[in-house]
PDB file of C-alpha atoms and ligand atoms in Angstrom:
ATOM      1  CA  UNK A1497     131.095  68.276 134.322  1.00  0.00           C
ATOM      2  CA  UNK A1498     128.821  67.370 137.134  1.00  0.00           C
ATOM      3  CA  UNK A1499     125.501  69.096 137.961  1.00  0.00           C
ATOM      4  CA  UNK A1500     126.854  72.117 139.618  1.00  0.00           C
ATOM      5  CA  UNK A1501     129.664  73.174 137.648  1.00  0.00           C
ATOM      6  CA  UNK A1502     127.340  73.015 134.757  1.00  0.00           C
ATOM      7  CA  UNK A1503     124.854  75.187 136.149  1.00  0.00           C
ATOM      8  CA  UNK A1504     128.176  77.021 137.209  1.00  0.00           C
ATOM      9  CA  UNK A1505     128.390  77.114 133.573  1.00  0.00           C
ATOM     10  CA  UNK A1506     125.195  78.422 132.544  1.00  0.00           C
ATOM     11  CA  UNK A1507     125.202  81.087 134.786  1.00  0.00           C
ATOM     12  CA  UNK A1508     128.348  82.439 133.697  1.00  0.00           C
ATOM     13  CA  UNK A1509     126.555  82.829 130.132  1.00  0.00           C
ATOM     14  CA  UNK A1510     123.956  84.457 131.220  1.00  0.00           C
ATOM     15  CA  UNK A1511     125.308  86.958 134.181  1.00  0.00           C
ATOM     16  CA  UNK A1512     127.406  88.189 131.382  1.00  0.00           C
ATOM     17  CA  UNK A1513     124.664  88.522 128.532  1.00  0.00           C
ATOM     18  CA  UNK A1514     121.615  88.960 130.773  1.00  0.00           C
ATOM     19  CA  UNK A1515     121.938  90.261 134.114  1.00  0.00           C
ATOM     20  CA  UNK A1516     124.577  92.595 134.232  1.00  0.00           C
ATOM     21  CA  UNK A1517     124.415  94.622 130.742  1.00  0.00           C
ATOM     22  CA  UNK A1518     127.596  96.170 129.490  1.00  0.00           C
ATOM     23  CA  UNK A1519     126.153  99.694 129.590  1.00  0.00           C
ATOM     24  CA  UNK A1520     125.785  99.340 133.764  1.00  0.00           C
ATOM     25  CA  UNK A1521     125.034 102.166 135.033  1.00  0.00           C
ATOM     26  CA  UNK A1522     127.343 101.069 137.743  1.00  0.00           C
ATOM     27  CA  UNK A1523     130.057 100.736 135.676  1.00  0.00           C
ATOM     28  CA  UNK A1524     133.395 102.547 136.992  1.00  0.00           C
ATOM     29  CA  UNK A1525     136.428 103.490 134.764  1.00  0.00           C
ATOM     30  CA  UNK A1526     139.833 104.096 136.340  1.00  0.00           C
ATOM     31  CA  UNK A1527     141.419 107.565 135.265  1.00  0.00           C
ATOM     32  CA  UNK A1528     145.008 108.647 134.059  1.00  0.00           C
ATOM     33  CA  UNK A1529     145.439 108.384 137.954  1.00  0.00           C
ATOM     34  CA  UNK A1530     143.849 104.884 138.204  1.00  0.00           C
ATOM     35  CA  UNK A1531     140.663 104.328 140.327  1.00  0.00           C
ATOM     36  CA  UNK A1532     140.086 107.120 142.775  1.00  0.00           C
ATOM     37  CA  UNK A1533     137.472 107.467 145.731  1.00  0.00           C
ATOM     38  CA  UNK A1534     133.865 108.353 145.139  1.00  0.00           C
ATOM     39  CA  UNK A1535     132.154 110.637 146.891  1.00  0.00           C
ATOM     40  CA  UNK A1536     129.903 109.332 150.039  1.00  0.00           C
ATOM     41  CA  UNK A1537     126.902 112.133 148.833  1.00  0.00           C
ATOM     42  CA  UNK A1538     126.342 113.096 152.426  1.00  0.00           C
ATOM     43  CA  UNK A1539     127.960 113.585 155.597  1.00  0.00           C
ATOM     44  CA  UNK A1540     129.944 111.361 157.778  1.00  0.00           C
ATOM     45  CA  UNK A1541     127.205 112.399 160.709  1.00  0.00           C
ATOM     46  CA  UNK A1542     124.081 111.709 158.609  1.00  0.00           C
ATOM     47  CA  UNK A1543     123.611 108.273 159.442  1.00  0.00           C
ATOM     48  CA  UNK A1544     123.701 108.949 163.026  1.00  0.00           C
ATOM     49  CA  UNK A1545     122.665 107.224 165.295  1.00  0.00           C
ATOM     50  CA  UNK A1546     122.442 104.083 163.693  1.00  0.00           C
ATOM     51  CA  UNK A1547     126.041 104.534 161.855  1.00  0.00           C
ATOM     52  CA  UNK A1548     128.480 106.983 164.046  1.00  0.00           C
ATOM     53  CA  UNK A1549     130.207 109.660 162.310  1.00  0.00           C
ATOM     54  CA  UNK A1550     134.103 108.477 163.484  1.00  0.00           C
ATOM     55  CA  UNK A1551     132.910 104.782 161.712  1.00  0.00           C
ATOM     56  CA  UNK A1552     131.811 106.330 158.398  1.00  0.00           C
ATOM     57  CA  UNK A1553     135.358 108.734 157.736  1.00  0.00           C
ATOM     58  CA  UNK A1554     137.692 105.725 158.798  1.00  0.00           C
ATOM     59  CA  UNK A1555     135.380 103.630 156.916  1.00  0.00           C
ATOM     60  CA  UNK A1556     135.393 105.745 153.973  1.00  0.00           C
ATOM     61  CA  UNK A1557     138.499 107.865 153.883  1.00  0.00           C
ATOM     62  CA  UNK A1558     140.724 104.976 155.267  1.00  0.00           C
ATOM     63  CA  UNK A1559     139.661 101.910 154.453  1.00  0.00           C
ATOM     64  CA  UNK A1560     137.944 102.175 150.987  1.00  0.00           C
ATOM     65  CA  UNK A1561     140.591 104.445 150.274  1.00  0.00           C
ATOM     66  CA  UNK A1562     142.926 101.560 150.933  1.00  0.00           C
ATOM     67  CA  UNK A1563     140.873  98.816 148.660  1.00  0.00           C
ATOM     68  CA  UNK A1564     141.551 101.654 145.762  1.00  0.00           C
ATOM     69  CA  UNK A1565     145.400 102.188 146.324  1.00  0.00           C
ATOM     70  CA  UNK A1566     146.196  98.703 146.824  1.00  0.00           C
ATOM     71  CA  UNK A1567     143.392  97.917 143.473  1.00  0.00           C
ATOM     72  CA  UNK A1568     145.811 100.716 141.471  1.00  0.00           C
ATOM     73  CA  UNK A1569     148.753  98.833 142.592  1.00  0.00           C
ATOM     74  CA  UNK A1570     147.638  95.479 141.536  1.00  0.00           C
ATOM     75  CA  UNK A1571     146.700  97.066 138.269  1.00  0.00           C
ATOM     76  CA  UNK A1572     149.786  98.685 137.632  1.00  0.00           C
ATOM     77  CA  UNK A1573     152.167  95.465 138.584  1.00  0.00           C
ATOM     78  CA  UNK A1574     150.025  93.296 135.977  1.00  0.00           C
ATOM     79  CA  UNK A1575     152.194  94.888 132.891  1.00  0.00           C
ATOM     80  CA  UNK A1576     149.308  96.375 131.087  1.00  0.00           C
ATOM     81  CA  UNK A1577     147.345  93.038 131.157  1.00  0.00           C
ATOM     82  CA  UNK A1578     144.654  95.043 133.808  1.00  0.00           C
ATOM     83  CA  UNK A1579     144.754  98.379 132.658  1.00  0.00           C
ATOM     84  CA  UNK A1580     141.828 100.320 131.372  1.00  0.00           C
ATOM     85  CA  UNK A1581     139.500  97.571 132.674  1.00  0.00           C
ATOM     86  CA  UNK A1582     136.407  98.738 134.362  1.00  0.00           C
ATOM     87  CA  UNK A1583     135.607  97.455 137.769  1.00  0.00           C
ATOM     88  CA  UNK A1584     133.249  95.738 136.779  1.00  0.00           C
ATOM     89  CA  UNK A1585     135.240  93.688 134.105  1.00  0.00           C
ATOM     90  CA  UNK A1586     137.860  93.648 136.887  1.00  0.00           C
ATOM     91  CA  UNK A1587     135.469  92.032 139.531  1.00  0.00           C
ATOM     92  CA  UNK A1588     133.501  89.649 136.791  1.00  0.00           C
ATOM     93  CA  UNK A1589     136.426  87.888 135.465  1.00  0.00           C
ATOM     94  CA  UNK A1590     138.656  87.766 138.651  1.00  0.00           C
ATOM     95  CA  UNK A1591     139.802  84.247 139.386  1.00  0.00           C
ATOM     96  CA  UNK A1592     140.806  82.493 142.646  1.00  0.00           C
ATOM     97  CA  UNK A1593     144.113  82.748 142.022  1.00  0.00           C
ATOM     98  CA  UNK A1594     144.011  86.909 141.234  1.00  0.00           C
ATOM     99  CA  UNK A1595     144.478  87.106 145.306  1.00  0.00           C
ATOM    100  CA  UNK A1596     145.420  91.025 144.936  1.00  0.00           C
ATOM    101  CA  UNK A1597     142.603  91.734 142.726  1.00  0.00           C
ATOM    102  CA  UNK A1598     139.870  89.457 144.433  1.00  0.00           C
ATOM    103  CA  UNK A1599     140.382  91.762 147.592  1.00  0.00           C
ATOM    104  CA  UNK A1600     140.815  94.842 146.041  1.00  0.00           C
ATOM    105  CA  UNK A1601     138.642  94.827 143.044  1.00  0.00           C
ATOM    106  CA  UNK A1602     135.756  93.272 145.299  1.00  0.00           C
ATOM    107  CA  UNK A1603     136.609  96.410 148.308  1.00  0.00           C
ATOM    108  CA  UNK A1604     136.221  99.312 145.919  1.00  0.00           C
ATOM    109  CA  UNK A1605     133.187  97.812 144.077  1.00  0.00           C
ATOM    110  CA  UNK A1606     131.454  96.216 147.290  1.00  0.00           C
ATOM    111  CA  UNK A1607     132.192 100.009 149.096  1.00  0.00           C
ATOM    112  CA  UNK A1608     131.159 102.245 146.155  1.00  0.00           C
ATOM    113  CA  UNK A1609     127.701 100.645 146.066  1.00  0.00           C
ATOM    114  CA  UNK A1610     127.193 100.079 150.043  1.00  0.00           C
ATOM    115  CA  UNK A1611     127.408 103.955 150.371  1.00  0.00           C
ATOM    116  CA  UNK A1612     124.796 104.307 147.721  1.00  0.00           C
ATOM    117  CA  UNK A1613     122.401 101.606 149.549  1.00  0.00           C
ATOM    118  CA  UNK A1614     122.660 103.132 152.959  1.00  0.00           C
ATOM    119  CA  UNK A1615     121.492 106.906 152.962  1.00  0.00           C
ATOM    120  CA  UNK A1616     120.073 108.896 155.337  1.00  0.00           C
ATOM    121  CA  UNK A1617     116.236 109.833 154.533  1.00  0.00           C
ATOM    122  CA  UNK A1618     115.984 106.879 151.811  1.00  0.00           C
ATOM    123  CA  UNK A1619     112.828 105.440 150.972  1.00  0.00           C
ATOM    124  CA  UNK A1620     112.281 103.061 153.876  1.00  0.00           C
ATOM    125  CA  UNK A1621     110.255 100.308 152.578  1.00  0.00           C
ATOM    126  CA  UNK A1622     110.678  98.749 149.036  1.00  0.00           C
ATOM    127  CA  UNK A1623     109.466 100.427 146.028  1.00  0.00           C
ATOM    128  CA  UNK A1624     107.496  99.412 143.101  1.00  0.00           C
ATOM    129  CA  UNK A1625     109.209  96.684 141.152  1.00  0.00           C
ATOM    130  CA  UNK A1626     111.098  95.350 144.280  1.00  0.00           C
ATOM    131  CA  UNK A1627     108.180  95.546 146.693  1.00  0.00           C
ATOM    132  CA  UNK A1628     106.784  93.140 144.042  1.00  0.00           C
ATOM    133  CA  UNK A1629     109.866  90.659 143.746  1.00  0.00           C
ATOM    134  CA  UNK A1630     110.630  90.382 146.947  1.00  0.00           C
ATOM    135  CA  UNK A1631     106.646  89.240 147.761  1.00  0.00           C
ATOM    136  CA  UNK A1632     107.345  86.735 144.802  1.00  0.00           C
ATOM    137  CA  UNK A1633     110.166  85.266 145.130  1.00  0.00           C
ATOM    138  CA  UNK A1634     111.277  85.418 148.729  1.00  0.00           C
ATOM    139  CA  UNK A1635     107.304  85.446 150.193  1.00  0.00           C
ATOM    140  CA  UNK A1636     107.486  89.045 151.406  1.00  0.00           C
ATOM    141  CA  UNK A1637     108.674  91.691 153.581  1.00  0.00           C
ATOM    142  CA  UNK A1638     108.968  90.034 156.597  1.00  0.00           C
ATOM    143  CA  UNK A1639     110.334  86.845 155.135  1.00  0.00           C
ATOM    144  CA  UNK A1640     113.017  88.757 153.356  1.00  0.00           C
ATOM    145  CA  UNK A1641     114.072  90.499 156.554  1.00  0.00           C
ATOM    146  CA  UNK A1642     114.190  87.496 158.525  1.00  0.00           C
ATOM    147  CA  UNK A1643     116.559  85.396 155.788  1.00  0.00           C
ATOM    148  CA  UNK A1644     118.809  88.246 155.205  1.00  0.00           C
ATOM    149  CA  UNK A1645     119.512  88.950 158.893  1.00  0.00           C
ATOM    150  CA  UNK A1646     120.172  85.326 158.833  1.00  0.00           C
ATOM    151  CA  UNK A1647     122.453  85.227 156.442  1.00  0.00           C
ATOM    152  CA  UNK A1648     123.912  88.551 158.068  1.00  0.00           C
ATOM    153  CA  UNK A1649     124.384  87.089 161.159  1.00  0.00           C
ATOM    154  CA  UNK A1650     125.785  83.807 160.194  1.00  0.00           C
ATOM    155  CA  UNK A1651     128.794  84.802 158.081  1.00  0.00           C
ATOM    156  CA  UNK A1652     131.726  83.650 160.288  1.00  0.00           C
ATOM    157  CA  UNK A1653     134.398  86.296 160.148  1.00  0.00           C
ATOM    158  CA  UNK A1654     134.489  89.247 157.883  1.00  0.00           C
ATOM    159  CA  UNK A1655     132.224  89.506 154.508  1.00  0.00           C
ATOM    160  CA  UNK A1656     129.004  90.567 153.180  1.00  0.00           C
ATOM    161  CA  UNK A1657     125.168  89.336 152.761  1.00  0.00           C
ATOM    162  CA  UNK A1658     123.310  89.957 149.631  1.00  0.00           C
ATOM    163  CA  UNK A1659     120.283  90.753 147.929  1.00  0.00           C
ATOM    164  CA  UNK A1660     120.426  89.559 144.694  1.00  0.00           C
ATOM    165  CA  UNK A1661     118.873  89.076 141.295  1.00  0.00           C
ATOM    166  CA  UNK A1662     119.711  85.787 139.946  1.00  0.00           C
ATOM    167  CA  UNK A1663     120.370  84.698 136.188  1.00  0.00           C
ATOM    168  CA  UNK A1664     116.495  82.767 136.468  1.00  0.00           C
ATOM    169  CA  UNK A1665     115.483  86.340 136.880  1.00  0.00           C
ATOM    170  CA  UNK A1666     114.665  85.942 140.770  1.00  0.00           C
ATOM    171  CA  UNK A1667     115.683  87.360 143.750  1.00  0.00           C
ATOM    172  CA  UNK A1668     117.767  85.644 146.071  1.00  0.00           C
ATOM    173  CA  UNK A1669     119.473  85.880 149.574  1.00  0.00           C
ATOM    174  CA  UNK A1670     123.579  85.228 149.778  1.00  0.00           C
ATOM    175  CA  UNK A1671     126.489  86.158 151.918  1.00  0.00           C
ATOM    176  CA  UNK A1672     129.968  85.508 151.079  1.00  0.00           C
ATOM    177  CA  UNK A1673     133.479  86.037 152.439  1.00  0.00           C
ATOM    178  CA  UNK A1674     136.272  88.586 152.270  1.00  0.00           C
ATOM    179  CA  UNK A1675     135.696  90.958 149.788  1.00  0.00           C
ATOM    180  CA  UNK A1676     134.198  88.953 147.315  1.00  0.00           C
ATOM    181  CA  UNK A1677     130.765  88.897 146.038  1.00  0.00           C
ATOM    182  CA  UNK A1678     128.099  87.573 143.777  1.00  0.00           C
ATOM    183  CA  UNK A1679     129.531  89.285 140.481  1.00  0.00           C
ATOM    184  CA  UNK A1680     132.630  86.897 140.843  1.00  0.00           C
ATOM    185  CA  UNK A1681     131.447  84.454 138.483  1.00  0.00           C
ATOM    186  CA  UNK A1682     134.514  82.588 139.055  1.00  0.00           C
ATOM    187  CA  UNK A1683     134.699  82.096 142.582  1.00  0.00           C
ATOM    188  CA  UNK A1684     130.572  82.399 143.335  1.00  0.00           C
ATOM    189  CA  UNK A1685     128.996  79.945 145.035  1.00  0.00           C
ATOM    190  CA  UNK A1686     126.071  81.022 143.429  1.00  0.00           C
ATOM    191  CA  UNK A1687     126.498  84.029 141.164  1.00  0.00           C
ATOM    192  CA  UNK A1688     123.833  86.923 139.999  1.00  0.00           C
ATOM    193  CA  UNK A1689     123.914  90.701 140.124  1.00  0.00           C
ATOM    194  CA  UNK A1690     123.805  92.558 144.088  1.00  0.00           C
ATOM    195  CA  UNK A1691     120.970  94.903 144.495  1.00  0.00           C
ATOM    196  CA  UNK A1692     121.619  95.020 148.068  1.00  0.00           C
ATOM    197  CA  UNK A1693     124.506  94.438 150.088  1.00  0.00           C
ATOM    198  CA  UNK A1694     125.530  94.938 154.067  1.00  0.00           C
ATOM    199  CA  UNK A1695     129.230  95.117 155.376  1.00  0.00           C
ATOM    200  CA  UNK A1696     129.671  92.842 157.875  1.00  0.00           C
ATOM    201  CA  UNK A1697     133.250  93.108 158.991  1.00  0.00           C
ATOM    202  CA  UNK A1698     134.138  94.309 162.216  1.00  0.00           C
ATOM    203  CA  UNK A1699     135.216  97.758 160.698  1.00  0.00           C
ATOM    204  CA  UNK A1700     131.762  98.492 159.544  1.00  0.00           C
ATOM    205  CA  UNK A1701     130.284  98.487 162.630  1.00  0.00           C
ATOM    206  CA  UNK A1702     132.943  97.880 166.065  1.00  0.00           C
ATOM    207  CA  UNK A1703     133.002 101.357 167.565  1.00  0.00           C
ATOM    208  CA  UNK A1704     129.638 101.789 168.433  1.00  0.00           C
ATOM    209  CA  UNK A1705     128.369  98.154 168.096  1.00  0.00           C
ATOM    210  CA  UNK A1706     131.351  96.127 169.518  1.00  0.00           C
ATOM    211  CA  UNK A1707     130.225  92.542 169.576  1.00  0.00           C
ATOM    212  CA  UNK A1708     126.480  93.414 168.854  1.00  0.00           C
ATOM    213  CA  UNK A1709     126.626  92.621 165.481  1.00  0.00           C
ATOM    214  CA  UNK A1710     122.671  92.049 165.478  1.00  0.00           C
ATOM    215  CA  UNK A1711     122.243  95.651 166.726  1.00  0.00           C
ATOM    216  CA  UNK A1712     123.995  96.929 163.586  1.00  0.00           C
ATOM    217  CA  UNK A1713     122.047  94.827 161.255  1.00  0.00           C
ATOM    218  CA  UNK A1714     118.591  95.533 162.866  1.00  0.00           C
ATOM    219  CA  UNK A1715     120.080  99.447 162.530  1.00  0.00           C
ATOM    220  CA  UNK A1716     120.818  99.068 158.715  1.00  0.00           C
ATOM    221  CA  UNK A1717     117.061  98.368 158.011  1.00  0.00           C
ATOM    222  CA  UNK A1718     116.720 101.812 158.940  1.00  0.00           C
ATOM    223  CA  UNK A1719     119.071 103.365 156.697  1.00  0.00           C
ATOM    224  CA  UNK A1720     118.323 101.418 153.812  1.00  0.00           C
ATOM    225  CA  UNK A1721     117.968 103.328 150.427  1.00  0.00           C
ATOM    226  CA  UNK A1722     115.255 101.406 148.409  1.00  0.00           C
ATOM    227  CA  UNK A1723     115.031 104.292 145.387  1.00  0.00           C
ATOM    228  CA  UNK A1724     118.828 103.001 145.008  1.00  0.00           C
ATOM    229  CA  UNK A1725     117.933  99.395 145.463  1.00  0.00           C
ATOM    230  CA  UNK A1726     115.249  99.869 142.663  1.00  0.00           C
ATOM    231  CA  UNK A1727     117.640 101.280 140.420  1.00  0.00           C
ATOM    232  CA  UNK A1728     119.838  98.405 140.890  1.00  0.00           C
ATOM    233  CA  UNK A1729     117.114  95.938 140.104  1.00  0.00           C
ATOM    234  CA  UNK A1730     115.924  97.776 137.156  1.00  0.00           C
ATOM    235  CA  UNK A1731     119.272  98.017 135.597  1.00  0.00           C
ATOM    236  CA  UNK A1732     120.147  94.447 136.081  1.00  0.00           C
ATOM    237  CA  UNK A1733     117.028  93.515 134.085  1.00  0.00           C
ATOM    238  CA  UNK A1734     114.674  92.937 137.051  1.00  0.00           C
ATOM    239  CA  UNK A1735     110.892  92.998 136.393  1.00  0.00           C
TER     240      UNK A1735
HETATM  241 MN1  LIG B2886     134.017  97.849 154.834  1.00  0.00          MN
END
Protein backbone atom coordinates (compact mmCIF):
# COMPACT_ATOMS: atom_id res chain seq x y z
CA UNK A 1 0.00 0.00 0.00
CA UNK A 2 1.87 3.13 -0.80
CA UNK A 3 1.36 6.52 0.90
CA UNK A 4 -1.73 7.56 -0.85
CA UNK A 5 -3.82 4.64 -1.01
CA UNK A 6 -3.26 4.37 2.65
CA UNK A 7 -4.38 7.68 3.44
CA UNK A 8 -7.03 6.58 0.74
CA UNK A 9 -7.58 4.13 3.38
CA UNK A 10 -7.93 6.12 6.36
CA UNK A 11 -10.21 8.37 4.98
CA UNK A 12 -12.58 5.87 3.97
CA UNK A 13 -12.78 4.97 7.87
CA UNK A 14 -13.39 7.99 8.90
CA UNK A 15 -15.85 9.70 6.10
CA UNK A 16 -17.97 6.81 7.04
CA UNK A 17 -17.74 7.02 10.99
CA UNK A 18 -16.96 10.73 11.29
CA UNK A 19 -17.93 13.05 8.70
CA UNK A 20 -20.94 11.98 7.22
CA UNK A 21 -23.18 10.48 10.22
CA UNK A 22 -25.77 7.91 9.33
CA UNK A 23 -28.64 10.07 10.61
CA UNK A 24 -27.73 12.89 7.63
CA UNK A 25 -30.03 15.10 7.49
CA UNK A 26 -29.42 14.87 3.82
CA UNK A 27 -30.17 11.53 3.62
CA UNK A 28 -32.78 10.58 0.72
CA UNK A 29 -34.86 7.31 0.59
CA UNK A 30 -36.32 6.10 -2.71
CA UNK A 31 -40.20 5.36 -2.47
CA UNK A 32 -42.47 2.39 -3.71
CA UNK A 33 -41.94 4.50 -6.98
CA UNK A 34 -38.11 4.71 -6.59
CA UNK A 35 -36.36 8.14 -6.24
CA UNK A 36 -38.55 10.97 -7.39
CA UNK A 37 -37.74 14.81 -7.92
CA UNK A 38 -37.52 17.24 -5.06
CA UNK A 39 -38.95 20.27 -5.02
CA UNK A 40 -36.68 23.47 -6.14
CA UNK A 41 -38.52 25.67 -2.97
CA UNK A 42 -38.86 28.66 -5.22
CA UNK A 43 -39.49 29.70 -8.60
CA UNK A 44 -37.77 29.02 -11.80
CA UNK A 45 -37.57 33.15 -12.15
CA UNK A 46 -36.18 33.79 -8.65
CA UNK A 47 -32.70 33.60 -9.41
CA UNK A 48 -32.97 36.04 -12.10
CA UNK A 49 -30.78 37.70 -13.38
CA UNK A 50 -27.92 35.87 -12.41
CA UNK A 51 -29.66 32.29 -13.25
CA UNK A 52 -32.50 32.73 -16.17
CA UNK A 53 -35.75 31.22 -15.62
CA UNK A 54 -35.72 28.86 -19.15
CA UNK A 55 -32.05 27.44 -17.49
CA UNK A 56 -33.53 26.56 -14.08
CA UNK A 57 -36.98 24.38 -15.55
CA UNK A 58 -34.75 22.49 -18.21
CA UNK A 59 -32.25 22.27 -15.56
CA UNK A 60 -34.57 21.03 -13.07
CA UNK A 61 -37.55 19.43 -14.73
CA UNK A 62 -35.37 17.87 -17.55
CA UNK A 63 -32.23 17.16 -16.63
CA UNK A 64 -32.32 16.23 -12.87
CA UNK A 65 -35.37 14.60 -13.74
CA UNK A 66 -33.30 12.49 -16.08
CA UNK A 67 -30.32 11.64 -13.38
CA UNK A 68 -33.52 10.18 -11.26
CA UNK A 69 -35.16 7.99 -14.08
CA UNK A 70 -32.07 6.68 -15.40
CA UNK A 71 -30.82 6.27 -11.16
CA UNK A 72 -34.43 4.14 -10.83
CA UNK A 73 -33.45 2.21 -13.80
CA UNK A 74 -30.05 1.30 -12.69
CA UNK A 75 -31.61 0.35 -9.42
CA UNK A 76 -34.17 -1.74 -10.70
CA UNK A 77 -31.77 -3.79 -13.34
CA UNK A 78 -29.33 -4.61 -10.26
CA UNK A 79 -31.85 -7.63 -9.10
CA UNK A 80 -32.55 -6.30 -5.71
CA UNK A 81 -28.78 -5.89 -4.92
CA UNK A 82 -29.55 -1.69 -4.97
CA UNK A 83 -32.85 -1.47 -3.75
CA UNK A 84 -33.91 0.36 -0.67
CA UNK A 85 -30.45 1.99 -0.51
CA UNK A 86 -30.41 5.61 0.33
CA UNK A 87 -28.58 7.96 -1.91
CA UNK A 88 -26.33 8.46 0.13
CA UNK A 89 -25.30 4.72 0.64
CA UNK A 90 -25.78 4.64 -3.15
CA UNK A 91 -23.22 7.53 -3.83
CA UNK A 92 -20.66 6.43 -0.78
CA UNK A 93 -20.05 2.98 -1.86
CA UNK A 94 -20.28 3.41 -5.72
CA UNK A 95 -17.24 2.00 -7.44
CA UNK A 96 -15.54 2.84 -10.77
CA UNK A 97 -16.88 0.19 -12.38
CA UNK A 98 -20.86 1.03 -11.20
CA UNK A 99 -20.75 3.37 -14.57
CA UNK A 100 -24.78 3.67 -14.41
CA UNK A 101 -24.82 4.46 -10.85
CA UNK A 102 -21.63 6.78 -10.68
CA UNK A 103 -23.62 9.15 -13.13
CA UNK A 104 -26.83 8.79 -11.84
CA UNK A 105 -26.47 8.40 -8.18
CA UNK A 106 -23.86 11.40 -8.25
CA UNK A 107 -26.76 13.69 -10.69
CA UNK A 108 -29.64 13.32 -8.27
CA UNK A 109 -27.47 13.81 -5.12
CA UNK A 110 -25.08 16.60 -6.65
CA UNK A 111 -28.69 18.40 -8.03
CA UNK A 112 -30.80 17.93 -4.86
CA UNK A 113 -28.22 19.82 -2.78
CA UNK A 114 -27.10 22.55 -5.55
CA UNK A 115 -30.79 23.80 -5.46
CA UNK A 116 -30.60 24.05 -1.74
CA UNK A 117 -27.10 26.08 -1.93
CA UNK A 118 -28.25 28.55 -4.50
CA UNK A 119 -31.45 30.53 -3.30
CA UNK A 120 -32.63 33.66 -3.95
CA UNK A 121 -32.41 36.13 -0.78
CA UNK A 122 -29.84 33.66 1.09
CA UNK A 123 -27.59 34.90 3.56
CA UNK A 124 -24.86 36.42 1.41
CA UNK A 125 -21.77 36.18 3.35
CA UNK A 126 -20.81 33.13 5.59
CA UNK A 127 -22.34 32.57 8.85
CA UNK A 128 -21.09 31.77 12.21
CA UNK A 129 -19.26 28.48 12.26
CA UNK A 130 -18.25 28.75 8.51
CA UNK A 131 -17.26 32.41 8.57
CA UNK A 132 -14.85 30.96 11.18
CA UNK A 133 -13.50 27.84 9.13
CA UNK A 134 -13.12 29.27 6.18
CA UNK A 135 -10.72 32.24 7.96
CA UNK A 136 -8.89 29.09 9.45
CA UNK A 137 -8.35 26.86 7.22
CA UNK A 138 -8.45 28.43 3.80
CA UNK A 139 -7.08 32.18 5.22
CA UNK A 140 -10.40 33.93 4.63
CA UNK A 141 -13.03 35.29 2.54
CA UNK A 142 -11.23 36.51 -0.14
CA UNK A 143 -8.80 33.64 -0.30
CA UNK A 144 -11.64 31.19 -0.42
CA UNK A 145 -13.26 33.03 -3.31
CA UNK A 146 -10.25 33.29 -5.25
CA UNK A 147 -9.30 29.23 -4.94
CA UNK A 148 -12.76 28.14 -5.58
CA UNK A 149 -13.24 30.22 -8.75
CA UNK A 150 -10.03 28.61 -9.57
CA UNK A 151 -10.91 25.44 -9.22
CA UNK A 152 -14.32 26.47 -10.98
CA UNK A 153 -12.75 27.67 -13.81
CA UNK A 154 -10.20 25.06 -14.37
CA UNK A 155 -12.30 21.90 -14.56
CA UNK A 156 -11.89 20.89 -18.25
CA UNK A 157 -15.23 19.73 -19.53
CA UNK A 158 -18.29 19.12 -17.50
CA UNK A 159 -18.20 18.63 -13.46
CA UNK A 160 -18.34 20.37 -10.26
CA UNK A 161 -16.03 22.43 -7.65
CA UNK A 162 -16.38 21.92 -4.01
CA UNK A 163 -16.37 23.21 -0.68
CA UNK A 164 -15.64 20.67 1.54
CA UNK A 165 -15.07 19.44 5.05
CA UNK A 166 -12.37 16.98 5.14
CA UNK A 167 -11.96 13.78 7.44
CA UNK A 168 -8.90 16.09 9.46
CA UNK A 169 -11.91 18.16 10.24
CA UNK A 170 -10.86 21.11 7.75
CA UNK A 171 -12.19 22.73 5.01
CA UNK A 172 -10.97 22.23 1.71
CA UNK A 173 -11.34 23.34 -2.02
CA UNK A 174 -11.98 20.38 -4.87
CA UNK A 175 -13.53 19.99 -8.24
CA UNK A 176 -14.10 16.80 -9.90
CA UNK A 177 -15.54 15.36 -13.11
CA UNK A 178 -18.83 14.07 -14.45
CA UNK A 179 -21.17 13.61 -11.90
CA UNK A 180 -19.07 12.47 -9.31
CA UNK A 181 -18.09 14.05 -6.16
CA UNK A 182 -16.26 14.07 -2.90
CA UNK A 183 -18.68 11.48 -1.10
CA UNK A 184 -17.35 8.79 -3.65
CA UNK A 185 -14.93 7.37 -1.40
CA UNK A 186 -14.06 5.00 -4.02
CA UNK A 187 -13.27 6.98 -6.88
CA UNK A 188 -12.19 10.46 -4.78
CA UNK A 189 -9.20 11.91 -5.37
CA UNK A 190 -9.48 13.27 -2.15
CA UNK A 191 -12.70 12.44 -0.33
CA UNK A 192 -14.73 14.46 2.61
CA UNK A 193 -18.30 15.64 2.93
CA UNK A 194 -19.59 18.82 0.21
CA UNK A 195 -20.88 21.80 2.00
CA UNK A 196 -20.80 23.66 -1.12
CA UNK A 197 -20.93 22.75 -4.57
CA UNK A 198 -21.29 24.73 -8.18
CA UNK A 199 -22.47 23.01 -11.52
CA UNK A 200 -20.19 23.61 -13.98
CA UNK A 201 -21.43 21.88 -17.08
CA UNK A 202 -22.49 23.69 -19.95
CA UNK A 203 -26.25 23.02 -19.06
CA UNK A 204 -25.99 24.93 -15.89
CA UNK A 205 -25.19 27.95 -17.29
CA UNK A 206 -25.07 28.09 -21.67
CA UNK A 207 -28.21 30.07 -22.42
CA UNK A 208 -27.48 33.13 -20.88
CA UNK A 209 -23.69 32.70 -20.26
CA UNK A 210 -22.55 30.89 -23.50
CA UNK A 211 -18.81 30.62 -23.26
CA UNK A 212 -18.54 33.06 -20.22
CA UNK A 213 -18.20 30.56 -17.84
CA UNK A 214 -16.43 33.17 -15.39
CA UNK A 215 -19.56 35.37 -15.62
CA UNK A 216 -21.66 32.51 -14.20
CA UNK A 217 -19.32 31.75 -11.44
CA UNK A 218 -18.74 35.43 -10.37
CA UNK A 219 -22.93 35.37 -10.59
CA UNK A 220 -23.22 32.29 -8.20
CA UNK A 221 -21.46 34.27 -5.36
CA UNK A 222 -24.51 36.16 -5.42
CA UNK A 223 -26.95 33.54 -5.03
CA UNK A 224 -25.19 31.62 -2.59
CA UNK A 225 -27.25 30.29 0.44
CA UNK A 226 -24.81 30.32 3.47
CA UNK A 227 -27.80 29.43 6.26
CA UNK A 228 -27.80 26.11 3.97
CA UNK A 229 -24.07 25.93 3.75
CA UNK A 230 -23.98 26.17 7.65
CA UNK A 231 -26.30 23.48 8.00
CA UNK A 232 -24.22 21.36 5.89
CA UNK A 233 -21.13 22.02 7.92
CA UNK A 234 -22.82 21.53 11.15
CA UNK A 235 -24.26 18.25 10.23
CA UNK A 236 -21.11 16.85 8.86
CA UNK A 237 -19.47 17.48 12.26
CA UNK A 238 -17.87 20.86 11.43
CA UNK A 239 -16.82 23.12 14.35
MN1 LIG B 1 -26.60 20.13 -13.82
Amino acid sequence: MNKREFLKAAGTLALGAAVLPSASAFTLTPTTEGFTLPPLGYGYNALEPYIDAQTMEIHHSKHHQAYINNLNKAVADSNGALAGKSLEQLVMYVTADQAAVRNNAGGHWNHSMFWKWIAPGGAKAPTAAVAGAIDRDLGGFDAFKTAFSAAAKNRFGSGWAWLCLGVDGKLFISSTPNQDNPLMKEVAEKPGAPILGLDLWEHAYYLKYQNKRPDYIDAFFSLINWTEVEHHFTAAGGK
